[in-house]
Every structure is written in structure tokens, then in C-alpha cells.
PDB file of C-alpha atoms in Angstrom:
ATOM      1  CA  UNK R 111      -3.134  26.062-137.410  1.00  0.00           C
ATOM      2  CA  UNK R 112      -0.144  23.687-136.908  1.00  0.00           C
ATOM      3  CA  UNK R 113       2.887  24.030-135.305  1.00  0.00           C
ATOM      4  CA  UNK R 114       5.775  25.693-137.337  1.00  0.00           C
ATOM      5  CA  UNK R 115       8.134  23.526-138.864  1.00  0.00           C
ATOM      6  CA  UNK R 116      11.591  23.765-137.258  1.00  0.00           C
ATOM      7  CA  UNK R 117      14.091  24.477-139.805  1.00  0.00           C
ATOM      8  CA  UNK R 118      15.572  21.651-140.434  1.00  0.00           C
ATOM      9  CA  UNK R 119      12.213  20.189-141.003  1.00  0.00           C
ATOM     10  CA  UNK R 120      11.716  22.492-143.976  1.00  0.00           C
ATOM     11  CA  UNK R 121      15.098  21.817-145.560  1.00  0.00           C
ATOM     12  CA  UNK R 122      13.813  18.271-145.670  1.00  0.00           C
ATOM     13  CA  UNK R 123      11.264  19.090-148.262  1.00  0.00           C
ATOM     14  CA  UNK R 124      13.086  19.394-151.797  1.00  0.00           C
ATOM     15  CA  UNK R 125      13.557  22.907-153.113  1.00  0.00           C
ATOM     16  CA  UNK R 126      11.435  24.479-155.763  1.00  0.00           C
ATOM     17  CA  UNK R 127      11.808  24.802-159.267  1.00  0.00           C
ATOM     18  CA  UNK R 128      13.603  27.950-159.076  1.00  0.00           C
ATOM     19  CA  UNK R 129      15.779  27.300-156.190  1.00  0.00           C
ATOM     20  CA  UNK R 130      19.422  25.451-156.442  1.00  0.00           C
ATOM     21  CA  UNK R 131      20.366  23.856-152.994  1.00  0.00           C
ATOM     22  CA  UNK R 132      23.977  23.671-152.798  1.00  0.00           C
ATOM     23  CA  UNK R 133      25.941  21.921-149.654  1.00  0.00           C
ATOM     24  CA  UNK R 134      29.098  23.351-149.390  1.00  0.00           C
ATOM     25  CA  UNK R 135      32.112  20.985-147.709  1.00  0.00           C
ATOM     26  CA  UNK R 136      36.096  21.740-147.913  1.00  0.00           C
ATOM     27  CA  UNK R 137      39.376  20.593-146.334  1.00  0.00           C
ATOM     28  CA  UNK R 138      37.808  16.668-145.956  1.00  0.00           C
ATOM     29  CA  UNK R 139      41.184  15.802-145.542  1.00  0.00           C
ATOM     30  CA  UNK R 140      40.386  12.039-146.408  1.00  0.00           C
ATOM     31  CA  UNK R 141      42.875  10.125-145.178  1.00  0.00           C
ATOM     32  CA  UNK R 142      44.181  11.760-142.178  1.00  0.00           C
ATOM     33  CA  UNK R 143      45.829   9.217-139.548  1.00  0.00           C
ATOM     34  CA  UNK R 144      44.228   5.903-141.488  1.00  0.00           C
ATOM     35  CA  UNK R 145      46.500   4.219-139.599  1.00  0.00           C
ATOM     36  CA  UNK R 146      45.828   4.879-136.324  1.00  0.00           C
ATOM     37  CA  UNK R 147      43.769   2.291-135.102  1.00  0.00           C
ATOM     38  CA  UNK R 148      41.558   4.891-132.835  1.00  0.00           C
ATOM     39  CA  UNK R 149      41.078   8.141-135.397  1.00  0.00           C
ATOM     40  CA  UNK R 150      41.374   6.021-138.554  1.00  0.00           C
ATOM     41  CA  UNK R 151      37.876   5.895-139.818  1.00  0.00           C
ATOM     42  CA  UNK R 152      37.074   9.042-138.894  1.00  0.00           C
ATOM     43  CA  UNK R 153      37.720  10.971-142.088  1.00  0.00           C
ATOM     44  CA  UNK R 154      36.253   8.524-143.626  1.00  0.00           C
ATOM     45  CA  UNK R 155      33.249   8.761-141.822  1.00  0.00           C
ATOM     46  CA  UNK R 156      32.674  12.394-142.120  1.00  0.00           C
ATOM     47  CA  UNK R 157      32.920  12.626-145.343  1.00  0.00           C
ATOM     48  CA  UNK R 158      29.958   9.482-145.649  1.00  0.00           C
ATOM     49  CA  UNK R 159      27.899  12.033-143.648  1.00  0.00           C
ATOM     50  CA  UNK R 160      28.503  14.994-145.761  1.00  0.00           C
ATOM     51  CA  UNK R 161      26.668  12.706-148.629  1.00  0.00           C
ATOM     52  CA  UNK R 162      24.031  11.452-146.410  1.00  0.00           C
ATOM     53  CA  UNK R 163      22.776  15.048-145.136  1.00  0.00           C
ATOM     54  CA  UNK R 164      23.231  16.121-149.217  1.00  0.00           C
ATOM     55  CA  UNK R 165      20.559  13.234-149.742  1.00  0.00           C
ATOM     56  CA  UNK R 166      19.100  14.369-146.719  1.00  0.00           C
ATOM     57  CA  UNK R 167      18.500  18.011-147.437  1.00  0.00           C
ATOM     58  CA  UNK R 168      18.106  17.115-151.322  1.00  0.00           C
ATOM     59  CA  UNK R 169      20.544  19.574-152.752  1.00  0.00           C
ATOM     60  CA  UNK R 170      21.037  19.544-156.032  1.00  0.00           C
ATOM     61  CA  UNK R 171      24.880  19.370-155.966  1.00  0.00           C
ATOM     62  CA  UNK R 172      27.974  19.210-153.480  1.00  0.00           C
ATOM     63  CA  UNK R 173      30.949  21.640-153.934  1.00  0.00           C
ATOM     64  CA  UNK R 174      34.021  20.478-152.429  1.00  0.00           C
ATOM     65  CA  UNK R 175      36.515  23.120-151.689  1.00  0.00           C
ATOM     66  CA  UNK R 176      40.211  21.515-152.040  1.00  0.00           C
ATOM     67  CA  UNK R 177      41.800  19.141-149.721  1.00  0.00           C
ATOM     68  CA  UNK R 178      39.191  16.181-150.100  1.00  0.00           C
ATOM     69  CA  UNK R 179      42.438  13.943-149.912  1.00  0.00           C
ATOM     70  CA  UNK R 180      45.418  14.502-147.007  1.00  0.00           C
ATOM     71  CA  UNK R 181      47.803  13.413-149.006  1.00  0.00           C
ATOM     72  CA  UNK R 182      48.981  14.074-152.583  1.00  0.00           C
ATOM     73  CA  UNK R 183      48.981  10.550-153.368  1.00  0.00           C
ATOM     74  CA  UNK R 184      46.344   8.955-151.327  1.00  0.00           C
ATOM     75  CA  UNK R 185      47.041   5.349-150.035  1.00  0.00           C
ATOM     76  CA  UNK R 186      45.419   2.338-152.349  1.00  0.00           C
ATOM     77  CA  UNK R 187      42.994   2.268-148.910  1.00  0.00           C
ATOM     78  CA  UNK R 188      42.150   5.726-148.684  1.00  0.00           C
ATOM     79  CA  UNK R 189      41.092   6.102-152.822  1.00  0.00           C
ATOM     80  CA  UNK R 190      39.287   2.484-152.879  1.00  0.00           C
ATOM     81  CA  UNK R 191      36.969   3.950-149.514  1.00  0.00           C
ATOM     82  CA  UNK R 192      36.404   7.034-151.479  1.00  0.00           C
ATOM     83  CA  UNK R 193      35.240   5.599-154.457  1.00  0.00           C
ATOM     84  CA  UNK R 194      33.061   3.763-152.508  1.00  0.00           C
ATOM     85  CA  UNK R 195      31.522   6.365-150.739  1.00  0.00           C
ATOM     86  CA  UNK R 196      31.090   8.313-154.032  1.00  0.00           C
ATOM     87  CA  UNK R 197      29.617   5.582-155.782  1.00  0.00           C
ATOM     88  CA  UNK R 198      27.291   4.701-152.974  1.00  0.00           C
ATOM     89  CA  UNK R 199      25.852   8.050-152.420  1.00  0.00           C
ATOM     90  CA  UNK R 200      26.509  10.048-155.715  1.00  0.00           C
ATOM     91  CA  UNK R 201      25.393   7.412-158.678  1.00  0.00           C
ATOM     92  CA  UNK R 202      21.397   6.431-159.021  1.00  0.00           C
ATOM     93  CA  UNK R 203      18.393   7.529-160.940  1.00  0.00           C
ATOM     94  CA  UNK R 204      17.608  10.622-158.952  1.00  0.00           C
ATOM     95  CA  UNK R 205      16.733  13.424-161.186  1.00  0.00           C
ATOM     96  CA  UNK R 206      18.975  16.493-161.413  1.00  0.00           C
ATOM     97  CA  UNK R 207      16.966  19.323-161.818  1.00  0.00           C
ATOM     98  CA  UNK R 208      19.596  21.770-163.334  1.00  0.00           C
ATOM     99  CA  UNK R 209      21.233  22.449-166.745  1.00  0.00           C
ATOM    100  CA  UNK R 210      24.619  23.689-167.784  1.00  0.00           C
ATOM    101  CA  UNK R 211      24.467  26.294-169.957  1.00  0.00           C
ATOM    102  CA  UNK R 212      27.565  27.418-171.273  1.00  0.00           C
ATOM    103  CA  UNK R 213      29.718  26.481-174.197  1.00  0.00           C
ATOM    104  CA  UNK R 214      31.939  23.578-173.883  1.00  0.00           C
ATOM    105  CA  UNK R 215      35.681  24.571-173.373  1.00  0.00           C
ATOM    106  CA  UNK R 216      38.172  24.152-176.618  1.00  0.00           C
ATOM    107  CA  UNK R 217      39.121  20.321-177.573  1.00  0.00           C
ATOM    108  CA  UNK R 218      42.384  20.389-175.530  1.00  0.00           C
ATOM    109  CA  UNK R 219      41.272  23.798-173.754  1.00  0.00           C
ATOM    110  CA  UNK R 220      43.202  26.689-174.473  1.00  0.00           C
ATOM    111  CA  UNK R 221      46.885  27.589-172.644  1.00  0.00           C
ATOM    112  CA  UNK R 222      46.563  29.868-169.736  1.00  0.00           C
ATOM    113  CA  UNK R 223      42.794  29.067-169.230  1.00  0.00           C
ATOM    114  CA  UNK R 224      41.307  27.272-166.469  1.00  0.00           C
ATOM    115  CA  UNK R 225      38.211  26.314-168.072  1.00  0.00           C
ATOM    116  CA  UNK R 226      35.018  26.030-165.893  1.00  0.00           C
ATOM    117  CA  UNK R 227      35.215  21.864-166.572  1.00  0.00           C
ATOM    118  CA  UNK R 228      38.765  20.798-166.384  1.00  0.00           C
ATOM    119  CA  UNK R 229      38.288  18.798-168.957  1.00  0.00           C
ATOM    120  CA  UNK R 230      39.477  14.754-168.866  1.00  0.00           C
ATOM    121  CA  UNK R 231      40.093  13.142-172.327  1.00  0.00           C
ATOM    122  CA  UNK R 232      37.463  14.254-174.243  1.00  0.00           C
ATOM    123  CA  UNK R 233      35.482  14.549-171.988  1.00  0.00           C
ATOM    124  CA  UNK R 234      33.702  18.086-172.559  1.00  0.00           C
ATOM    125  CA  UNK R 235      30.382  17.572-170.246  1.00  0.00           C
ATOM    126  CA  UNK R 236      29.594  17.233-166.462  1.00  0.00           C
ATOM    127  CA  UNK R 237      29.410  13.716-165.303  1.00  0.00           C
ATOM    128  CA  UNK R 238      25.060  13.485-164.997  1.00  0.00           C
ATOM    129  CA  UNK R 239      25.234  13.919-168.750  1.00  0.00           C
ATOM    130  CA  UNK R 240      26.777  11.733-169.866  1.00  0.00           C
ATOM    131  CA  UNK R 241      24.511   9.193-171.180  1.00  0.00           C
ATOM    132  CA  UNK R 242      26.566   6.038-170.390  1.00  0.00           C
ATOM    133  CA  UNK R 243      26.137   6.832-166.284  1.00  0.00           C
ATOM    134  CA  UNK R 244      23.580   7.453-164.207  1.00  0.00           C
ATOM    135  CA  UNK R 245      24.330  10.601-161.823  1.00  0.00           C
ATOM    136  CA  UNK R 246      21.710  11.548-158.787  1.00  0.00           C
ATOM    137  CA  UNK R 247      24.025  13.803-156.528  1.00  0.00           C
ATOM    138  CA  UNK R 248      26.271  16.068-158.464  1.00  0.00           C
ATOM    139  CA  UNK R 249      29.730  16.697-157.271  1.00  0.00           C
ATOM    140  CA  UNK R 250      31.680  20.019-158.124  1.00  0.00           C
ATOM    141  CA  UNK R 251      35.008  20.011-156.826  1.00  0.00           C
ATOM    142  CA  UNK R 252      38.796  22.008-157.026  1.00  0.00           C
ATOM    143  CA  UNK R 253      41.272  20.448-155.847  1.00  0.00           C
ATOM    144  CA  UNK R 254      43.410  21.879-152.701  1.00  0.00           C
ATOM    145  CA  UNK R 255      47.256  22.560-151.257  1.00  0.00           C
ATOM    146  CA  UNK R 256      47.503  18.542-150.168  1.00  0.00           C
ATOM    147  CA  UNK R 257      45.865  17.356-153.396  1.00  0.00           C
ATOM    148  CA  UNK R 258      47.070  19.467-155.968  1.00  0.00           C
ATOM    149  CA  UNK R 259      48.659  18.067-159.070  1.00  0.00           C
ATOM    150  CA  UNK R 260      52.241  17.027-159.326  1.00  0.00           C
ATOM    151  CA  UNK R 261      54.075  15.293-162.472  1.00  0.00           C
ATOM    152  CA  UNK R 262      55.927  11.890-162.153  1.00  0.00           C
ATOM    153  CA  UNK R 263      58.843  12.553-165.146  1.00  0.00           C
ATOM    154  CA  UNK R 264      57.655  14.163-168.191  1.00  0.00           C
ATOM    155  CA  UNK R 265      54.142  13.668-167.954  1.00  0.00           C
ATOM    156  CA  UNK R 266      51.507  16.049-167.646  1.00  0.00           C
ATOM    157  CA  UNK R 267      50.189  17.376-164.065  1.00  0.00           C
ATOM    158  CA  UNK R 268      48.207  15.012-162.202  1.00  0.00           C
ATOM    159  CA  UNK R 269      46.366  14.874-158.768  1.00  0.00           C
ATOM    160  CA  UNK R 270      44.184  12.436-157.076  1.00  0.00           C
ATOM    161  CA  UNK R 271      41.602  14.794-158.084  1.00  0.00           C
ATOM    162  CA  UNK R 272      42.162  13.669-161.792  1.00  0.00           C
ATOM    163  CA  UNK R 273      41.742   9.989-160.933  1.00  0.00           C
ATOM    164  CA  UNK R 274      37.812  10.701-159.437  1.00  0.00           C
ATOM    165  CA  UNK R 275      37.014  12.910-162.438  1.00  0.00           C
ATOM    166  CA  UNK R 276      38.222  10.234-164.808  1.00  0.00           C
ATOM    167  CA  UNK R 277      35.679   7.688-163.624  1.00  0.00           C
ATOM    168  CA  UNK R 278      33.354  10.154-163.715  1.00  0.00           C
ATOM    169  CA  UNK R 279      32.295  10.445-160.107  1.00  0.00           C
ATOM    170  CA  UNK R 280      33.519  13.638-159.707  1.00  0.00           C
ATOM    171  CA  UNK R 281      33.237  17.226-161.657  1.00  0.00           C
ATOM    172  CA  UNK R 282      37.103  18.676-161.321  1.00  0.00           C
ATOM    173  CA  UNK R 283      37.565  22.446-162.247  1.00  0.00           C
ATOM    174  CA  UNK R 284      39.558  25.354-161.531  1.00  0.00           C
ATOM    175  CA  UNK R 285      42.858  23.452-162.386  1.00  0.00           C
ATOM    176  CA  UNK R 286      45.182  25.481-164.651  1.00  0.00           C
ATOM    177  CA  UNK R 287      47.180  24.554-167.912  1.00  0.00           C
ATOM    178  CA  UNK R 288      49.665  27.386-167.442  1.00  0.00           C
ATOM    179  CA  UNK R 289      50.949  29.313-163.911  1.00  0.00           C
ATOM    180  CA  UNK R 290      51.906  32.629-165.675  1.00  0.00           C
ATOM    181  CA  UNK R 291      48.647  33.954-167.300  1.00  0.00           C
ATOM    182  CA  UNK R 292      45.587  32.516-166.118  1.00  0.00           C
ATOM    183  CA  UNK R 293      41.821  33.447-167.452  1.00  0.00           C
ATOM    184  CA  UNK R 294      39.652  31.940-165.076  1.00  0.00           C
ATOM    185  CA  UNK R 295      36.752  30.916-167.320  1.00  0.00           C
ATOM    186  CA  UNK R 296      32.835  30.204-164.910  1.00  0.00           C
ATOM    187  CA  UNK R 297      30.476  26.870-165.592  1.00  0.00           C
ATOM    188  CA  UNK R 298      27.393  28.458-165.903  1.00  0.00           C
ATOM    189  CA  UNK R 299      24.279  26.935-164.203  1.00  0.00           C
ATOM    190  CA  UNK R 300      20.520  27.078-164.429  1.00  0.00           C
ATOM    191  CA  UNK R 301      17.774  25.721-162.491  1.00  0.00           C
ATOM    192  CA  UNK R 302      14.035  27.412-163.469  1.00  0.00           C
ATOM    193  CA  UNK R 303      14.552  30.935-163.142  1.00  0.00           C
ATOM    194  CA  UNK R 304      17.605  30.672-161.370  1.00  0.00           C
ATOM    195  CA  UNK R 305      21.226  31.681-162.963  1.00  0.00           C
ATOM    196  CA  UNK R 306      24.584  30.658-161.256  1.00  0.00           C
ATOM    197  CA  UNK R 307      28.015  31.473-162.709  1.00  0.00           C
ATOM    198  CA  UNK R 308      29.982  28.971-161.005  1.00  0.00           C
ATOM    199  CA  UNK R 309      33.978  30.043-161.064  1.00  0.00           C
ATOM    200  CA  UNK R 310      36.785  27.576-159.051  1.00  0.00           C
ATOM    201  CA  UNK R 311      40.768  28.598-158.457  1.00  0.00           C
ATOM    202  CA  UNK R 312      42.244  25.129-157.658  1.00  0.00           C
ATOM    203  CA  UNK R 313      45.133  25.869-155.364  1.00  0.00           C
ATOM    204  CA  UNK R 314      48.614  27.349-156.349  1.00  0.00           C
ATOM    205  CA  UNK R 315      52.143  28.817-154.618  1.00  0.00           C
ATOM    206  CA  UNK R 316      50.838  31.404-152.654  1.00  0.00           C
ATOM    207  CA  UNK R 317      53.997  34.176-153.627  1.00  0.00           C
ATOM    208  CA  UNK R 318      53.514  33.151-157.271  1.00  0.00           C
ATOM    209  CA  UNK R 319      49.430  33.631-157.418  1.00  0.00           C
ATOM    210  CA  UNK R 320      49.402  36.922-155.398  1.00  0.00           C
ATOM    211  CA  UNK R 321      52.892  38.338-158.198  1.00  0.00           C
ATOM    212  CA  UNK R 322      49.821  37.491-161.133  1.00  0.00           C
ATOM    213  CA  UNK R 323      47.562  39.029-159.612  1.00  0.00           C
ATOM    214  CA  UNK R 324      49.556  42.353-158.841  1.00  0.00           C
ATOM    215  CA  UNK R 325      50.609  41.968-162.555  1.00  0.00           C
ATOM    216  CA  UNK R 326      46.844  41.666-163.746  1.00  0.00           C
ATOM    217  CA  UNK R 327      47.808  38.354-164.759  1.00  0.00           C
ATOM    218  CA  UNK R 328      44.749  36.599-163.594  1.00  0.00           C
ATOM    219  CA  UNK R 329      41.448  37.284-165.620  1.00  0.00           C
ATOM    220  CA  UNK R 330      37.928  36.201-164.795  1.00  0.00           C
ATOM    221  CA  UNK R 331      36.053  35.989-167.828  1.00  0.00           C
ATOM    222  CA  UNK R 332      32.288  36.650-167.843  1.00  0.00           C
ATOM    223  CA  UNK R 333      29.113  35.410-168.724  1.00  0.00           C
ATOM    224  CA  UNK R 334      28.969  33.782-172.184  1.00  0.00           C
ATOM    225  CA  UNK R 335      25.536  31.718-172.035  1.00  0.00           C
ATOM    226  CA  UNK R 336      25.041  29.555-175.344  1.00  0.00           C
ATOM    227  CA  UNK R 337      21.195  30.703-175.374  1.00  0.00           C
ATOM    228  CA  UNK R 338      20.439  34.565-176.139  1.00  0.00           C
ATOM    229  CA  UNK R 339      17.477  34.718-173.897  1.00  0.00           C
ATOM    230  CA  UNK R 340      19.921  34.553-170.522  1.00  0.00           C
ATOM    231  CA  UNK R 341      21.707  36.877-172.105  1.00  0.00           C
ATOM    232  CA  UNK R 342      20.549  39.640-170.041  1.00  0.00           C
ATOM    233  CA  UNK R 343      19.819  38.241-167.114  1.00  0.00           C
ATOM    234  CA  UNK R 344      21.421  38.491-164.151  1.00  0.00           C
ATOM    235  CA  UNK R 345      23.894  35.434-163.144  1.00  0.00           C
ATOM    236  CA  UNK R 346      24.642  34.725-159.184  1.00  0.00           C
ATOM    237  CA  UNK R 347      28.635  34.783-158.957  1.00  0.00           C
ATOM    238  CA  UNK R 348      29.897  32.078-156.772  1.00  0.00           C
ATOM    239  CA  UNK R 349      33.505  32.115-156.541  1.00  0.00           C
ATOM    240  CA  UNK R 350      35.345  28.906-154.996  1.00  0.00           C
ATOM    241  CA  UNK R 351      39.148  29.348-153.601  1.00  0.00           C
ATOM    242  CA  UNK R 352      41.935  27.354-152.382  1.00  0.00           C
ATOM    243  CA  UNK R 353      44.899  29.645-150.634  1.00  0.00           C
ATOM    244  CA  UNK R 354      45.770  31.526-147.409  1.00  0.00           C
ATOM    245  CA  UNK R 355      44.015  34.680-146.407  1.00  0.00           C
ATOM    246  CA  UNK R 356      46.087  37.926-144.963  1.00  0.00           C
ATOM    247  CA  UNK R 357      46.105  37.202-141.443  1.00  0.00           C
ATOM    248  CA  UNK R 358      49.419  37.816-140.216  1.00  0.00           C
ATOM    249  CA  UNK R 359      51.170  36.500-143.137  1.00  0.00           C
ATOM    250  CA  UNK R 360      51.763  39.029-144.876  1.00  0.00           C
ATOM    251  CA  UNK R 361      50.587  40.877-148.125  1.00  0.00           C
ATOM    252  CA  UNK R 362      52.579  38.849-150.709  1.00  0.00           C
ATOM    253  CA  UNK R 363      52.240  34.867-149.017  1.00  0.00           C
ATOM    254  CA  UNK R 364      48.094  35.023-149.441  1.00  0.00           C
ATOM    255  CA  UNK R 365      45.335  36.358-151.229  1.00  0.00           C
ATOM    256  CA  UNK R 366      43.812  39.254-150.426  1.00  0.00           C
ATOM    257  CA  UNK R 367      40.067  40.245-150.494  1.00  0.00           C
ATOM    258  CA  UNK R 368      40.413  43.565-152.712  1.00  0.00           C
ATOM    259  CA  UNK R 369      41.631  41.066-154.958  1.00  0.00           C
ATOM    260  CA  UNK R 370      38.530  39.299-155.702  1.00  0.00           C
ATOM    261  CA  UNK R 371      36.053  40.907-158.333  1.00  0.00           C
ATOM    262  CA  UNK R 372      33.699  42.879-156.700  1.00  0.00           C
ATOM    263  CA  UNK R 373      30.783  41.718-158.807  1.00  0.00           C
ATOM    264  CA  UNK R 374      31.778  38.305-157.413  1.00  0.00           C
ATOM    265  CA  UNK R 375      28.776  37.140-155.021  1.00  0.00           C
ATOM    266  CA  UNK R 376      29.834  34.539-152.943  1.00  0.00           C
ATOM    267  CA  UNK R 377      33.376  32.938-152.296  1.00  0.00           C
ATOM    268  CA  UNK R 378      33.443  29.448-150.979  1.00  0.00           C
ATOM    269  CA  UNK R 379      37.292  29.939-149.493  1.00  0.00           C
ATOM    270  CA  UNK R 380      39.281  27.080-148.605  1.00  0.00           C
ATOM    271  CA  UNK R 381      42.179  26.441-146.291  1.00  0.00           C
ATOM    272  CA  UNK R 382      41.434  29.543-143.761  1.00  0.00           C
ATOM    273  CA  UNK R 383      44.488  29.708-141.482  1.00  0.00           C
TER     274      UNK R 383
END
């Protein structure tokens, strides 16, 4: 016999048919001091590596949770080195080895609802499918406290987040249409025999999201598969957040974890202060 593999040797070989291989990253914070002549590159830097050990480790998709960006309006610099990056790494002929499975969100989504794909235009699919790109590393992202959307005069909410999503490098969800009743609606996943609800909460005003949810404004809707035969099967709940957590803040400036579903899985939780 051999010697055993360490484990990062292991994670080198791609996953099997059944098993999604997600890399998790959050609070990039691309950006950060680009003008210092020292610490400039570094954000940019880290966040080249996070796609290099994705490629790396062969995971089917990145999740990014919030803060990618610094600042709400990133410098001309700081978005043309990220859409480098992105289109380095994240576009090629690599195969992507799982399916989305749920319905397609309303044309114009629906008020109130943050649909699983915030949804660009008309655009009403994840980026690898559409057939005028070609996607090999997935990117899932919600967008964060320093990158969420803002409106310049009348026009709708827009963040930096908006701008990657519209040239189709990145999958944006979790952003809202309305701030008083909110159904937060999952992207559901499937890879082999392997079922993923995927829900995102793009950041909000931490007073006004905890008031919803004492009100039993916010909603997470479940499962609604467009095939019958994963109808009754059991989806993994991964839940991806953007706010404060109670430590020391107090109960009504964060969210707290009895608010959460307790179905819910997994949370990927961003900004932990």
C-alpha cells in the first residue's frame, strides 16, 4: 500500500458526480487602500488567489458573501482589475457539472420578493447558460454593507454588484425590490443526486431588517422544483447573509440566530463584528 494522500492532495482530484464543491469567500473588500503605494495590490491579489485555489480545488462554483468591493462606487481602477480577474479565471470551456432547477422568477419579478436570481434585463438564467458565453467557474454572489445599491436621482437602485452581473460575469441575488415585506425566494441546485436550495439576503439597515423580522415581515419561501421527481426529496438549505450578529450590540441593531429558519442548513454569514 501507498502512502495516504494528505488532504489537500485529495481535494485536488475533482469531486464526484454527486458531490457539489463550493468555495466560500466574503468581505474581499476590493479596493481597500489602492492608493497606497505599499498595500495597494493587495486586495487585488487576494481575491486572484481565491480564483486560482477555486480552479485549484475544482469547485463547481464560488459564493461571495457581500463586500467584494470597499467602496460603493468602486474607482474606474478597482472595477477594470476586477473584471479582469473575473474574466481571466471565471470564463472558458470548463464543464459545469450542475443544473438549476427551479422556475425562473416573474418578467420584472414580483414587489417584495427577492428572487433567487436578481434578475438583470431580461435576463432570467445564470450566466453558464446562457448560450452566447462560455462560463467554467460559476460565481454566486450578494452584495454587502460597502456595496449595496444606492440610486443617483430617480433611477432605480444600483450597486457595483449590478454592473458585474450585467456583463454576465457574475450571478447577483438576494437583492430586494421592496424594504417593507420581503419573501426571500431560494435558486435551487442539482448536481447527480445532490439537492441544494441556495437562499441569499443582500445586506440592509440593520434596525429596519431586525423591525420585519419581529413583524413576520420577512418570508422564506420553500422548495418549488420545476420537475416532480425532486419533489420529495430532500434539498440541503444553504442560507447566505450580510448584517451584524448580537454581540454587544444589542437585540434590535443585528440579526439574531433564533431568527433564522431552523430547517435552514448552513448560513454563509457575512460582516461578523
Amino acid at each position: 500500500m501507498g502512502e495516504p494522500c494528505a488532504p489537500n492532495e485529495l481535494l485536488l482530484e475533482p469531486p464526484d458526480e454527486n458531490t457539489l464543491r463550493i468555495m466560500i469567500a466574503t468581505d474581499n473588500h476590493v479596493g481597500f487602500l489602492e492608493r497606497d503605494p505599499v498595500r495597494g495590490p493587495d486586495s487585488f491579489a487576494a481575491l486572484e488567489e481565491i480564483f486560482l485555489r477555486a480552479k485549484e480545488y475544482h469547485v463547481d462554483f464560488v459564493l461571495l458573501g457581500g463586500d467584494l468591493f470597499h467602496d460603493n462606487k468602486p474607482s474606474r481602477k478597482t472595477m477594470h482589475s476586477t473584471i479582469s480577474i473575473l474574466r481571466r479565471h471565471c470564463l472558458g470551456d470548463d464543464p459545469v457539472s450542475f443544473q438549476v432547477i427551479s422556475e425562473p422568477p416573474p418578467q420584472g419579478g414580483t414587489e417584495g420578493t427577492m428572487d433567487g436570481m436578481n434578475k438583470v434585463g431580461n435576463f432570467a438564467h445564470v450566466n453558464y447558460e446562457d448560450p452566447n458565453y462560455a462560463v467554467g467557474l460559476p460565481i454566486f454572489s450578494i452584495h454587502g454593507n460597502h456595496d449595496d445599491p444606492s440610486r443617483d436621482g430617480n433611477t432605480e437602485p444600483l450597486s457595483a454588484m449590478d454592473l458585474l452581473s450585467v456583463t454576465n460575469l457574475v450571478n447577483y441575488f438576494g437583492k430586494a425590490s421592496a424594504t417593507d415585506n420581503v419573501e426571500v425566494s431560494p435558486l435551487l441546485l442539482r448536481k447527480g443526486g445532490t439537492l441544494m436550495a441556495l437562499y441569499g439576503l443582500g445586506n440592509m439597515r440593520d434596525e429596519r431588517l431586525n423591525r420585519m423580522w419581529q413583524k413576520k415581515k420577512i418570508r422564506f419561501l420553500r422548495h418549488r422544483p420545476t420537475g416532480r421527481d425532486e419533489e420529495q426529496k430532500d434539498f440541503f438549505s444553504l442560507f447566505a447573509l450580510h448584517q451584524n450578529r448580537d454581540t454587544g450590540r444589542g437585540q434590535k441593531n443585528c440579526v439574531q440566530e433564533s431568527m433564522i429558519p431552523e430547517w435552514m442548513d448552513l448560513v454563509v454569514w457575512g460582516y461578523v463584528k
